[in-house]
Each structure stands twice: as structure tokens, then as C-alpha cells.
mmCIF file of C-alpha atoms in Angstrom:
data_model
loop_
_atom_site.group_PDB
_atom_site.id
_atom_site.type_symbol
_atom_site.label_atom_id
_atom_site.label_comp_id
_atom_site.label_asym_id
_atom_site.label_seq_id
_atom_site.Cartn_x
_atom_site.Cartn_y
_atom_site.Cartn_z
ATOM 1 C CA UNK A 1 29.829 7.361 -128.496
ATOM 2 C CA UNK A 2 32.578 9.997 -128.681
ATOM 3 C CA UNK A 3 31.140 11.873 -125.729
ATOM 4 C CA UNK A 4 31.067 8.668 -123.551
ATOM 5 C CA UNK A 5 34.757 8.011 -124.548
ATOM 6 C CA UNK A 6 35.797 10.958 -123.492
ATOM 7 C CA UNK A 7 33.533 10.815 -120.018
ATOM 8 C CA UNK A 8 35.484 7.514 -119.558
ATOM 9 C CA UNK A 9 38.869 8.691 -120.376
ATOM 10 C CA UNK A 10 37.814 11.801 -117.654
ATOM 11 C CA UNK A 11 36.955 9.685 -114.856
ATOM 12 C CA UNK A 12 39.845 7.061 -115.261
ATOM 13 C CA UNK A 13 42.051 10.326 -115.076
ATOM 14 C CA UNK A 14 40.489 11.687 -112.022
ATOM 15 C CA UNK A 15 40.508 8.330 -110.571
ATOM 16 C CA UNK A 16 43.812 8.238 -111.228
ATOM 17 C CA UNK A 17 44.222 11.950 -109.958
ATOM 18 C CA UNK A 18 42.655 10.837 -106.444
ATOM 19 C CA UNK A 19 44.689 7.639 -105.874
ATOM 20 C CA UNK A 20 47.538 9.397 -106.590
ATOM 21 C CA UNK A 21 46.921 12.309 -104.061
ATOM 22 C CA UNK A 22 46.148 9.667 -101.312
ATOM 23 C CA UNK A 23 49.454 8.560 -101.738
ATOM 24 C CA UNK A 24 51.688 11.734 -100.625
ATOM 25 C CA UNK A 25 51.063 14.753 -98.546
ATOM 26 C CA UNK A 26 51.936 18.194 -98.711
ATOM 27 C CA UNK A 27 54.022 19.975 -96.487
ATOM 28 C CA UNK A 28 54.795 23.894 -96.225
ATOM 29 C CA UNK A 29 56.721 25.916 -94.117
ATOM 30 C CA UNK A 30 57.366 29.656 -94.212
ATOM 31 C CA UNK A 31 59.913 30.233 -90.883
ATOM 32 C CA UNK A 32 61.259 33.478 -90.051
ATOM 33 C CA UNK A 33 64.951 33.732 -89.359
ATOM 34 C CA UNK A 34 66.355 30.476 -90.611
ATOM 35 C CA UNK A 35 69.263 28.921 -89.875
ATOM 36 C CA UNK A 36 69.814 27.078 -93.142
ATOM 37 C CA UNK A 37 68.437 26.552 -96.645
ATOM 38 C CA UNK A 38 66.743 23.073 -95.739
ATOM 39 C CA UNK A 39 64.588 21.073 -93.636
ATOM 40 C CA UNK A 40 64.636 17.789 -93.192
ATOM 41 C CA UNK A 41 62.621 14.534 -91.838
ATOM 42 C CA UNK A 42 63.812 11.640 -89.879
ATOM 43 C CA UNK A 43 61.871 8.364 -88.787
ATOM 44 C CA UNK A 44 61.630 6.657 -85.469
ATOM 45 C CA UNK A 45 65.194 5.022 -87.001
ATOM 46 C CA UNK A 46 66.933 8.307 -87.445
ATOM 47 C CA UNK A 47 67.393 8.027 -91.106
ATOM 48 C CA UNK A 48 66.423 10.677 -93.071
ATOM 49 C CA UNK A 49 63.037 10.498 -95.065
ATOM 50 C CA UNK A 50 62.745 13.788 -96.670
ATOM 51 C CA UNK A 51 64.667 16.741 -97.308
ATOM 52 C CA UNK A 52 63.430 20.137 -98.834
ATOM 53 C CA UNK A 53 64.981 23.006 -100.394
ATOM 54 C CA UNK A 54 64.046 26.798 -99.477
ATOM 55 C CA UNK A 55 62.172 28.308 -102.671
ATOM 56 C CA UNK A 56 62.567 31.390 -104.340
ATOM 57 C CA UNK A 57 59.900 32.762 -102.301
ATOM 58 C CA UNK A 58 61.314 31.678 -99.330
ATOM 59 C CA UNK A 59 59.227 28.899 -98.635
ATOM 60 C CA UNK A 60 60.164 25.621 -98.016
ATOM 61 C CA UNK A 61 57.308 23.047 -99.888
ATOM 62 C CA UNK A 62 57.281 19.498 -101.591
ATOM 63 C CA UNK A 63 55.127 16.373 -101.476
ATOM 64 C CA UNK A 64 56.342 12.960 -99.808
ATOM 65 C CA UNK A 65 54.932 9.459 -99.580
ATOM 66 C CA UNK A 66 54.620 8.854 -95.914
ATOM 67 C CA UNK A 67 54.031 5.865 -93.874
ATOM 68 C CA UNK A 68 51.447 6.740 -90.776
ATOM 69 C CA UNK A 69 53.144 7.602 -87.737
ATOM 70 C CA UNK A 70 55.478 10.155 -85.945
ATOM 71 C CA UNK A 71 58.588 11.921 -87.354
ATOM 72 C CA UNK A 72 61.541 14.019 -86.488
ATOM 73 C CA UNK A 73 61.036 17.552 -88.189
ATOM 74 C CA UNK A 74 64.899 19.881 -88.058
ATOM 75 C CA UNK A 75 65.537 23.217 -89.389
ATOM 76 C CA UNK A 76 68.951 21.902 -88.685
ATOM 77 C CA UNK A 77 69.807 23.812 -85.115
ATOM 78 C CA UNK A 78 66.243 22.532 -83.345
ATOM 79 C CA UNK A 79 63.849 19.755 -83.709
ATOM 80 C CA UNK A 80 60.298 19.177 -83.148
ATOM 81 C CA UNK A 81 58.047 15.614 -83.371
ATOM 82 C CA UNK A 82 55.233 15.837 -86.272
ATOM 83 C CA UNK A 83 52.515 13.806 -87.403
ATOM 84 C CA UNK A 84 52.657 12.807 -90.639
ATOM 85 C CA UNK A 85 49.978 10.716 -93.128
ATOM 86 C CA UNK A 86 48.979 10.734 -96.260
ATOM 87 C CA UNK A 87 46.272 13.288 -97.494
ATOM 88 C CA UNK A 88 47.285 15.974 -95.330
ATOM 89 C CA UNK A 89 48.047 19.290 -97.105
ATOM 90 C CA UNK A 90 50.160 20.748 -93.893
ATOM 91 C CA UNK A 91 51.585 24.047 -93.326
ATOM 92 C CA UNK A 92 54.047 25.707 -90.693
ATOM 93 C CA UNK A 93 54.434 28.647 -89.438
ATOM 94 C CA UNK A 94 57.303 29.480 -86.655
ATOM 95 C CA UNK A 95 60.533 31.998 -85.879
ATOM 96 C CA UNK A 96 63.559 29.524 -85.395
ATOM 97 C CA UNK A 97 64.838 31.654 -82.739
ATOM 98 C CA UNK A 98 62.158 30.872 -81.102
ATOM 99 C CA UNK A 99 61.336 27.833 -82.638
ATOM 100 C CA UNK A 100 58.590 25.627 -80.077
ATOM 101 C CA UNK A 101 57.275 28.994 -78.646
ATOM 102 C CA UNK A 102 56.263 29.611 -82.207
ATOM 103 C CA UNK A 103 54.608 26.777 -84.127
ATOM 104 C CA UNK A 104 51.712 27.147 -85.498
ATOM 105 C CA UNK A 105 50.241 24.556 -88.202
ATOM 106 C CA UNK A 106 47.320 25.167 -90.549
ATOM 107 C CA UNK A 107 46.005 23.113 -93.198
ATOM 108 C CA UNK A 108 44.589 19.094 -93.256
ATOM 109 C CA UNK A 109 46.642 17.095 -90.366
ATOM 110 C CA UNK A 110 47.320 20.942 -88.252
ATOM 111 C CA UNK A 111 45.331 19.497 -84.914
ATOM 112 C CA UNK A 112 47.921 16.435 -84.504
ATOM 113 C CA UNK A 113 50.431 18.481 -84.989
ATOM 114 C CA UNK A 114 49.247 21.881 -82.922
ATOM 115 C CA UNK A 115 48.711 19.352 -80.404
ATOM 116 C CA UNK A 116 52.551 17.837 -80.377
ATOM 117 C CA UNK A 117 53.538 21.323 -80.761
ATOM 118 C CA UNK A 118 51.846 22.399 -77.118
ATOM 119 C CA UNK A 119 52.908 19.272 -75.560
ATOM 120 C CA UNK A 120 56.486 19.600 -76.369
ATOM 121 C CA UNK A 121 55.779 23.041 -74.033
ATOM 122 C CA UNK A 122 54.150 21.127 -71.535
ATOM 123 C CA UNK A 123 56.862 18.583 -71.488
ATOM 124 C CA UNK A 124 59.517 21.452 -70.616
ATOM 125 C CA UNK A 125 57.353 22.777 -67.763
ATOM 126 C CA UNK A 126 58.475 18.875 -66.189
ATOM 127 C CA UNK A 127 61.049 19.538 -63.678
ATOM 128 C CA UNK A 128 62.627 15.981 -64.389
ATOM 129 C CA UNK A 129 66.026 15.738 -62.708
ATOM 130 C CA UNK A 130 64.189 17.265 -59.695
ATOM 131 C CA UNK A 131 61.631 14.169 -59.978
ATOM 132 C CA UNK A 132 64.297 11.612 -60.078
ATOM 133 C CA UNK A 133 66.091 13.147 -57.069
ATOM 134 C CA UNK A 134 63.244 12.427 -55.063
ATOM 135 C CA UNK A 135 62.289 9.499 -52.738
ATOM 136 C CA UNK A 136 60.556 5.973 -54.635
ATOM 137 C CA UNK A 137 57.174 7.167 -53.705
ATOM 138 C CA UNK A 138 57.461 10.587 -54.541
ATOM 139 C CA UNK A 139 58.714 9.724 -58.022
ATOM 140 C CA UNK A 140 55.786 7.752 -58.809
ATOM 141 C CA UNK A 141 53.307 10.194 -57.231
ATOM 142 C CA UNK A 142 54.786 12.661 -59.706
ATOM 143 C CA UNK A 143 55.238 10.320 -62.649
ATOM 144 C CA UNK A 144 52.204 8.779 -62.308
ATOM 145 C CA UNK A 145 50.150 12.010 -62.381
ATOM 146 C CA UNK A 146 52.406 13.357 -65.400
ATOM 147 C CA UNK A 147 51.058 10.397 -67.232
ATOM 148 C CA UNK A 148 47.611 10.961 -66.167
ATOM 149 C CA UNK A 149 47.677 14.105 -67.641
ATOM 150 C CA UNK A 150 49.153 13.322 -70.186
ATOM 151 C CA UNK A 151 46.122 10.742 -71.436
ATOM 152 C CA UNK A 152 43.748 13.427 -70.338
ATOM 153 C CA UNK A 153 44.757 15.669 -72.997
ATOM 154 C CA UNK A 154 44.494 12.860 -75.488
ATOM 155 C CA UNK A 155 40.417 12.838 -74.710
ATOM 156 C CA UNK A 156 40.057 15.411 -78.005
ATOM 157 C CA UNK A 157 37.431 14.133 -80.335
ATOM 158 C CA UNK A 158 38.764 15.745 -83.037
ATOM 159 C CA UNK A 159 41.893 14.008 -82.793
ATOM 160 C CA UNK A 160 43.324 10.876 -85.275
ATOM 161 C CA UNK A 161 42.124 7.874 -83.479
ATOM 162 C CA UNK A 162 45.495 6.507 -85.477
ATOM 163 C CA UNK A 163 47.323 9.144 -83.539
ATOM 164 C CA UNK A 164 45.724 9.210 -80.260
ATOM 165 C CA UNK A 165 46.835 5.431 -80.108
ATOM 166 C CA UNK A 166 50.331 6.017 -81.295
ATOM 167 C CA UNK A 167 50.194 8.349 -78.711
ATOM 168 C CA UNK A 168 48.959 6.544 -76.094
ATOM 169 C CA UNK A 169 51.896 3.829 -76.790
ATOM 170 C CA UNK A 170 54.513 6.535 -76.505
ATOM 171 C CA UNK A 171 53.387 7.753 -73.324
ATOM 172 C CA UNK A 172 53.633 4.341 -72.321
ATOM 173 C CA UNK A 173 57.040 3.293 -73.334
ATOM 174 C CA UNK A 174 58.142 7.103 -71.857
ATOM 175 C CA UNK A 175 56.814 6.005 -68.333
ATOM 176 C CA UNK A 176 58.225 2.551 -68.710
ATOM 177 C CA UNK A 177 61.840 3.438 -69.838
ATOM 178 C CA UNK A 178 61.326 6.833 -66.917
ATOM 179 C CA UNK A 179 60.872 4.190 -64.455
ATOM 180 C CA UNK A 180 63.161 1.324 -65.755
ATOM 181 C CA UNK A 181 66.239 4.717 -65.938
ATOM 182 C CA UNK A 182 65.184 5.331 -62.052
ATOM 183 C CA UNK A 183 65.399 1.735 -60.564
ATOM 184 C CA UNK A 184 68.600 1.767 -61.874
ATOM 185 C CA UNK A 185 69.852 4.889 -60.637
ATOM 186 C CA UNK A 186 68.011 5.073 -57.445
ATOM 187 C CA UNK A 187 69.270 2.028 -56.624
ATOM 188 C CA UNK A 188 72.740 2.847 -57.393
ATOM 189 C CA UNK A 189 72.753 6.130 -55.656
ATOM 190 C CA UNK A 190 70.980 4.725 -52.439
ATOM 191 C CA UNK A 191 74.426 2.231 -52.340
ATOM 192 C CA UNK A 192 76.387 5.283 -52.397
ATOM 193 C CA UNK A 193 74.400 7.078 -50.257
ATOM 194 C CA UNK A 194 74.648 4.337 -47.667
ATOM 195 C CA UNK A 195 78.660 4.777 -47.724
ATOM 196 C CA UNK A 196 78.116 8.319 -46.176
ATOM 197 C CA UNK A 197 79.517 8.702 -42.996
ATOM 198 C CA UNK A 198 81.558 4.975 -42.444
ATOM 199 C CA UNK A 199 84.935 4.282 -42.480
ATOM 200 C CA UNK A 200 85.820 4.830 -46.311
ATOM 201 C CA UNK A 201 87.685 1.503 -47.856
ATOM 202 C CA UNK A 202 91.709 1.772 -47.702
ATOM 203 C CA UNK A 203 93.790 1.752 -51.129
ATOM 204 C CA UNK A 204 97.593 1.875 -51.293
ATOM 205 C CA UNK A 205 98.651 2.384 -54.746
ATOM 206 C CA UNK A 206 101.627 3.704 -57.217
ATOM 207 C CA UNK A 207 102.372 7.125 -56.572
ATOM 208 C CA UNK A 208 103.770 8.731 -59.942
ATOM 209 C CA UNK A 209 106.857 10.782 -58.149
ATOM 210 C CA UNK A 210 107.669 7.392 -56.841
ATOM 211 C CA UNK A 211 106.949 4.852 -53.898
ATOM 212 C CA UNK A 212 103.548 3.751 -53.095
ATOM 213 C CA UNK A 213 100.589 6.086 -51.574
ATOM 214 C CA UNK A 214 98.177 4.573 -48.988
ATOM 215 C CA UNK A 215 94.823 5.900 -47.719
ATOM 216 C CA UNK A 216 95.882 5.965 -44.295
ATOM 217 C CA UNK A 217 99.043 8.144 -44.927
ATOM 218 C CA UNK A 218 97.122 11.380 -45.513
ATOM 219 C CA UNK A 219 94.763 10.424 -41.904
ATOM 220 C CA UNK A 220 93.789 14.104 -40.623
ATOM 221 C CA UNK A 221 93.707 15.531 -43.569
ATOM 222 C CA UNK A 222 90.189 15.983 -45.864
ATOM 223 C CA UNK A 223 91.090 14.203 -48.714
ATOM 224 C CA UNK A 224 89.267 15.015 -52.373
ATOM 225 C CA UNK A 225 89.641 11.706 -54.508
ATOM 226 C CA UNK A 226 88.939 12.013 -58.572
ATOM 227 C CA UNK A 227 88.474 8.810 -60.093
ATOM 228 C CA UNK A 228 89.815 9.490 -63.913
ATOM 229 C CA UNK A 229 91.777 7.876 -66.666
ATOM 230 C CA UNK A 230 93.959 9.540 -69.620
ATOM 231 C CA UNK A 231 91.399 8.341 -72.312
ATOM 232 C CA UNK A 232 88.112 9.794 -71.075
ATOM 233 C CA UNK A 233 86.628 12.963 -72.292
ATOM 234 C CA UNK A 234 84.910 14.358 -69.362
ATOM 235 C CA UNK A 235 87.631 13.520 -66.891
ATOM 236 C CA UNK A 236 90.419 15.641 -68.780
ATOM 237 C CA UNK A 237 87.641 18.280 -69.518
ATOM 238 C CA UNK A 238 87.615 18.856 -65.285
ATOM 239 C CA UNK A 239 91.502 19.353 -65.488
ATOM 240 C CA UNK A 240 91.173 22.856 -65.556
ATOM 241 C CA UNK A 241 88.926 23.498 -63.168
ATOM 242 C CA UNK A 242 90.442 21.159 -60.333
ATOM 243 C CA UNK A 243 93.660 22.775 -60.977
ATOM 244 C CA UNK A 244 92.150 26.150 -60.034
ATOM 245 C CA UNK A 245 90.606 23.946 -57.081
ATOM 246 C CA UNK A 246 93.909 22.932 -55.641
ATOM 247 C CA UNK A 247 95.532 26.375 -56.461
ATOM 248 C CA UNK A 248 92.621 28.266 -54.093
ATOM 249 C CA UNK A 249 92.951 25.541 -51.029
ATOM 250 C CA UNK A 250 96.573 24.941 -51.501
ATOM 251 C CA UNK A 251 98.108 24.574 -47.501
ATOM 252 C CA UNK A 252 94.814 24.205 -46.225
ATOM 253 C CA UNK A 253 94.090 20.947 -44.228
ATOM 254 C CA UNK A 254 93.157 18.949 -47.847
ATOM 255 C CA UNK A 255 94.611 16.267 -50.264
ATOM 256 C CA UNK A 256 93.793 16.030 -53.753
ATOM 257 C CA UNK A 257 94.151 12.538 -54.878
ATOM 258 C CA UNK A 258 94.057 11.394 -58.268
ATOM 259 C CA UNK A 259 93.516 7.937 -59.162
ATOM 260 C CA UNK A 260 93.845 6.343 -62.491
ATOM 261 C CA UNK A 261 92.138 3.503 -63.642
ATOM 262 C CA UNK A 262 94.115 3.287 -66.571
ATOM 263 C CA UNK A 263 94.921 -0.536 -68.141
ATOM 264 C CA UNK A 264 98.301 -1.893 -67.037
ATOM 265 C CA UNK A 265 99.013 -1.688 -70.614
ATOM 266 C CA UNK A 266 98.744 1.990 -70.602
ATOM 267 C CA UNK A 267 100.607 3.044 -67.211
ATOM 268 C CA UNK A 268 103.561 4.998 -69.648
ATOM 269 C CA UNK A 269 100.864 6.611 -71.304
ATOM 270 C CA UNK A 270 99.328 7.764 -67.749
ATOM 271 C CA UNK A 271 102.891 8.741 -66.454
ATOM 272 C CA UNK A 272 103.531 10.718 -69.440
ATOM 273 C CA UNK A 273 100.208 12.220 -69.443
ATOM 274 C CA UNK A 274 100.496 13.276 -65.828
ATOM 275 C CA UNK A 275 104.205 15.077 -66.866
ATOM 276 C CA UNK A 276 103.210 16.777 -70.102
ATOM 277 C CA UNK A 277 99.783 18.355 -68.733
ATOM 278 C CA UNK A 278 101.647 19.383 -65.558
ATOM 279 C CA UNK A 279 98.926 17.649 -62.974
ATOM 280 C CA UNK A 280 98.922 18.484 -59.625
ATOM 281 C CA UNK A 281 97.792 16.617 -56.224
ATOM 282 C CA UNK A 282 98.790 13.016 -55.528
ATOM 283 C CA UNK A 283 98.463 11.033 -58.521
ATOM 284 C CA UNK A 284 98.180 6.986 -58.612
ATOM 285 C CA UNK A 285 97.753 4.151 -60.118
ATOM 286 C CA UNK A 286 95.201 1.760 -59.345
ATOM 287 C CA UNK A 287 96.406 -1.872 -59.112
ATOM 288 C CA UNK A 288 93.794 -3.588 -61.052
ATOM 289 C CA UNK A 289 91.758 -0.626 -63.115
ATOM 290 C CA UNK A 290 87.962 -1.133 -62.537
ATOM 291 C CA UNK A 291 88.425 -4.307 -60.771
ATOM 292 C CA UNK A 292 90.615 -2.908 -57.714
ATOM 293 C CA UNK A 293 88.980 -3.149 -54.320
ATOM 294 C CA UNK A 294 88.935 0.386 -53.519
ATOM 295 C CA UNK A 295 86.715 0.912 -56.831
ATOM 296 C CA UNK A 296 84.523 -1.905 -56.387
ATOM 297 C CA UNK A 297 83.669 -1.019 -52.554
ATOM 298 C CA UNK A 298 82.664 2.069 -53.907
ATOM 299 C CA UNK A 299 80.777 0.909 -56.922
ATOM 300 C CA UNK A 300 82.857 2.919 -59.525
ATOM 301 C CA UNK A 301 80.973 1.872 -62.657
ATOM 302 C CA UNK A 302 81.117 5.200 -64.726
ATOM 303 C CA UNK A 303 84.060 8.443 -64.523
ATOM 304 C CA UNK A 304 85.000 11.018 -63.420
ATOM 305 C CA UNK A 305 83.486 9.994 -60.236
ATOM 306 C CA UNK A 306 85.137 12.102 -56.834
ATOM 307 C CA UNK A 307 84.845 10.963 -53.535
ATOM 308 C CA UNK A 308 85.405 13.218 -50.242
ATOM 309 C CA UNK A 309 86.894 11.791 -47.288
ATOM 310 C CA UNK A 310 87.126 13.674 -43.481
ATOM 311 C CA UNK A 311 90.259 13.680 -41.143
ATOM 312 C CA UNK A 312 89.473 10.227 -39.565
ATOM 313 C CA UNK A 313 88.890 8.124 -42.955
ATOM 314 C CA UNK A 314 84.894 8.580 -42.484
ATOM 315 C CA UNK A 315 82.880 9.037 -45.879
ATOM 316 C CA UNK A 316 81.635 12.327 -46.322
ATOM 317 C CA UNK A 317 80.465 12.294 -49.491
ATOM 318 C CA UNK A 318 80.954 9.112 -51.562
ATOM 319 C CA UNK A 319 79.659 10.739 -54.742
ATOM 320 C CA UNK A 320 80.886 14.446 -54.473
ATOM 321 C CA UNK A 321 80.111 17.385 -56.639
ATOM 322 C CA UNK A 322 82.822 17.823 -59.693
ATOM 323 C CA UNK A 323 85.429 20.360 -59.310
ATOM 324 C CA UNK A 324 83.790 22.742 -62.239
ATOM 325 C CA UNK A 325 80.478 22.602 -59.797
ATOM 326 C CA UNK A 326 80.161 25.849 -57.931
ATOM 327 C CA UNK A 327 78.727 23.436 -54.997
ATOM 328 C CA UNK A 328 82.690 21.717 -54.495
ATOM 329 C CA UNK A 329 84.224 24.974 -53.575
ATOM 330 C CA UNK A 330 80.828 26.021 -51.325
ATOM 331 C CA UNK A 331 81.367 22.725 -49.189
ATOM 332 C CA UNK A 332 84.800 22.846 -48.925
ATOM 333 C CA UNK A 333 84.734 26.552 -47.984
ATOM 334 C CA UNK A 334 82.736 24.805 -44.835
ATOM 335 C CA UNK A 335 84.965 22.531 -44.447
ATOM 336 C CA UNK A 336 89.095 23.777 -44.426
ATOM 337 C CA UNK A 337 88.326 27.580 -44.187
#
């Protein structure tokens, strides 16, 4: 009777043993030239999940309670997507300088997650700015084989059927939010696009040194027009450079025109602005921010946005290259030199 007690009291242990183990995973890392003393995992949400400490050995390993599905693994300087379910026993191997060139996984859940590591390569071999550059049909050509292949590579056997399906949804939602991104932008730039070469839509606004300024005043001149206002970040950070701009084609036949779509209730703030940080060019005021006609005609939705103009008032380039692009300096050198 004693014996069968303690068979009992066995099993209900390594009962408990098992259910407990299918409950967390293990994960293990061992990466050369680390940038901190912890990892960390994030969820679909951003919010952090797990973090683990660096052992004395120099190993970074713990157990975590996971929920099925895709995370965000950091070293803190780089990040990678992992699979991660319960009942794997997962270990990592990679040099953080090198970081995606290097992981390799071993251990229960390592073909998921060898796989995500070789896609993530494949993924940076896509030349995507190129791809939505190019013409409606092209794009889709290209996107639609991208996602062909992408599926292709899903046909593993030894693959999750869990993650070839939470796979197969991201790939979807990618192409879907790809294609949603260039509708919008396409159709954006093709309105710009179509301004090229007409007459360009006349302002007359406040001139800072004093008077007004219209479009028409600086006729036979090229004129070089940054749409900007004191409060945003990437405007101000082109300051520099379009200062060196007007320095190198100062007395050449060429305005630069800076107009400021500032709130009414901010104009002091733009005059003192334009004092204190010394700005050169013309600069103005538009008359009704966003909403003046000059920035509607154009479709200013977003800035710094720059606009080049010929002698006559034609459109050369209704959404021209910024003045810290090597390209500005290359077209106006074939322009006013």
C-alpha cells in the first residue's frame, strides 16, 4: 500500500511537472559584443513582455509564459521579430555588430525562428522606395511577385501550421497597408507632377523687412520657394544647409523665397525667429497658413515642402529636392551657372 502511495504521489508530481513546463518556454542567448546587460521582449502592442538579465556566464536565460504568436526581440541598439510558444526550449546565437547577418537559433521552436531570421535578409534585398517610385502597374508587378514569394517560402512542412498562418496574415496586411501607403502617395505626387511645367499660382504676401512681396515681382528670375514654419523640426533642421545654398548662388539669376505658414497668432514669433537666426532670402508670411491659395493650388499638406519656379512663372519642379540634397545644387548648377 505504501509503494502505491508513493507511485501516486510520483505521478501527480510529474503530472504536475509536465503541465507546468507546457506553460513557459525557455529562451537563451549567448551574443558576442553586446551593447547592454539586457534583452528584452515586446508584443504586437509595444509593451514590454519580458526582460532578462546577462548571467555570470555571460548568458542571457529565463523562462516566460507566452501567448502564441510573434514578438519584438532588442538587444537594445537592433531588433529582430521571433516566434514565440510555449514548450519551446530556444537558443540564440548572433554578434550584435552584426546582428541579422548573424542569427542562428537552435533548440525546440529554432525553424520558425531561423526562418524569420532569413526573411528579415530577404526583406532588405527589397529595393522599396525604388518600387514606389515606379508607375501603378509596375508597382504591382513588383509587389505582387514579392508576395508570391513570399508564400512560396512558407510551403516548409516542417513549419508551425500556427505560424505559417500567422504568417500568411502578416504578409497580407504588409501588401494591403504597401498598397493602401501608395494610392495615397501616388496619387498625391501625380497632382504635383501634373503642376510641372504651367504657369505656377501667384501669391503676394508680408515681406518681413517690410511692404508686401508678390510672385510676379521677382518675373525673370528662377525663384527657389521653401514652404516652412518656426515650429517644425525638419524645416529649421534645412536652415543650415539652404544658407550655404544661397551663399554659393548669391548674384546669380535666383530668388530664395521663404514662406511661413505660421498661425496669425504666431507672426511675432516668426519675425523674431527670422531676426535672431539671421535668415536670409525673401521671407513672408502667408495670409491664411495652410488654407492660403498659393498652398492649396499646390497641395501643401506636409513641410518643408520647396517649389522651383523658371524666369516666366512656369513650374519647374513643384516638389523640388531639399536644400541638404546633393541633387538641389546639381540642378541648379544647370540652371543659373
Amino acid at each position: 500500500m505504501k509503494k502505491l502511495f508513493l507511485i501516486a504521489i510520483a505521478l501527480i508530481i510529474s503530472l504536475s511537472t509536465n503541465a507546468q513546463e507546457k506553460k513557459q518556454m525557455t529562451f537563451q542567448a549567448e551574443i558576442a559584443n553586446r551593447s547592454g546587460d539586457f534583452i528584452t521582449f515586446f508584443d504586437s502592442k509595444n509593451k514590454e513582455i519580458k526582460k532578462i538579465q546577462v548571467n555570470k556566464e555571460g548568458i542571457f536565460k529565463d523562462t516566460m509564459n507566452v501567448a502564441t504568436g510573434r514578438y519584438v526581440f532588442s538587444d537594445g541598439n537592433e531588433f529582430t521579430i521571433v516566434y514565440l510558444k510555449n514548450g519551446f526550449d530556444l537558443k540564440l546565437k548572433m554578434d550584435a555588430k552584426m546582428f541579422d547577418e548573424s542569427i542562428v537559433y537552435t533548440g525546440k521552436g529554432a525553424v520558425e525562428n531561423n526562418f524569420l531570421a532569413q526573411n528579415s535578409l530577404i526583406e532588405e534585398q527589397t529595393n522599396m522606395e525604388t518600387l514606389l517610385a515606379s508607375t501603378e502597374a509596375d508597382f504591382l508587378e513588383g509587389l505582387n511577385k514579392k508576395k508570391a514569394d513570399d508564400l512560396k517560402r512558407l510551403e516548409n512542412k516542417k513549419l508551425d501550421p500556427v505560424f505559417v498562418n500567422l504568417q500568411k496574415k502578416n504578409i497580407d496586411d504588409n501588401y494591403n497597408n504597401i498598397v493602401k501607403y501608395y494610392k495615397q502617395n501616388y496619387q498625391a505626387n501625380l497632382a504635383k507632377s501634373k503642376m510641372n511645367n504651367t504657369m505656377s499660382p501667384l501669391f503676394d504676401y508680408e515681406n518681413q523687412k517690410g511692404g508686401s512681396t508678390k510672385l510676379e515681382d521677382l518675373k525673370g528670375k528662377y525663384v527657389y520657394i521653401d514652404v516652412w514654419a518656426t515650429w517644425c523640426g525638419p524645416c529649421r533642421a534645412e536652415i543650415p544647409a539652404l544658407k550655404k545654398v544661397e551663399e554659393k548662388y548669391q548674384g546669380k539669376n535666383i530668388e530664395f523665397v521663404s514662406i511661413s505658414v505660421d498661425v496669425a497668432k504666431d507672426h511675432d514669433k516668426w519675425k523674431t525667429f527670422v531676426s535672431e537666426k539671421q535668415l536670409g532670402g525673401i521671407q513672408l508670411f502667408a495670409d491664411k497658413d495652410w488654407n492660403s491659395d498659393f498652398m492649396k493650388s499646390y497641395g501643401v499638406t506636409s513641410i518643408p515642402r520647396f517649389i522651383l519656379i523658371d524666369p516666366s512663372g512656369k513650374v519647374l519642379k513643384s516638389d523640388a529636392a531639399r536644400p541638404s540634397d546633393p541633387e538641389l545644387q546639381k540642378v541648379l548648377d544647370s540652371l543659373v551657372n
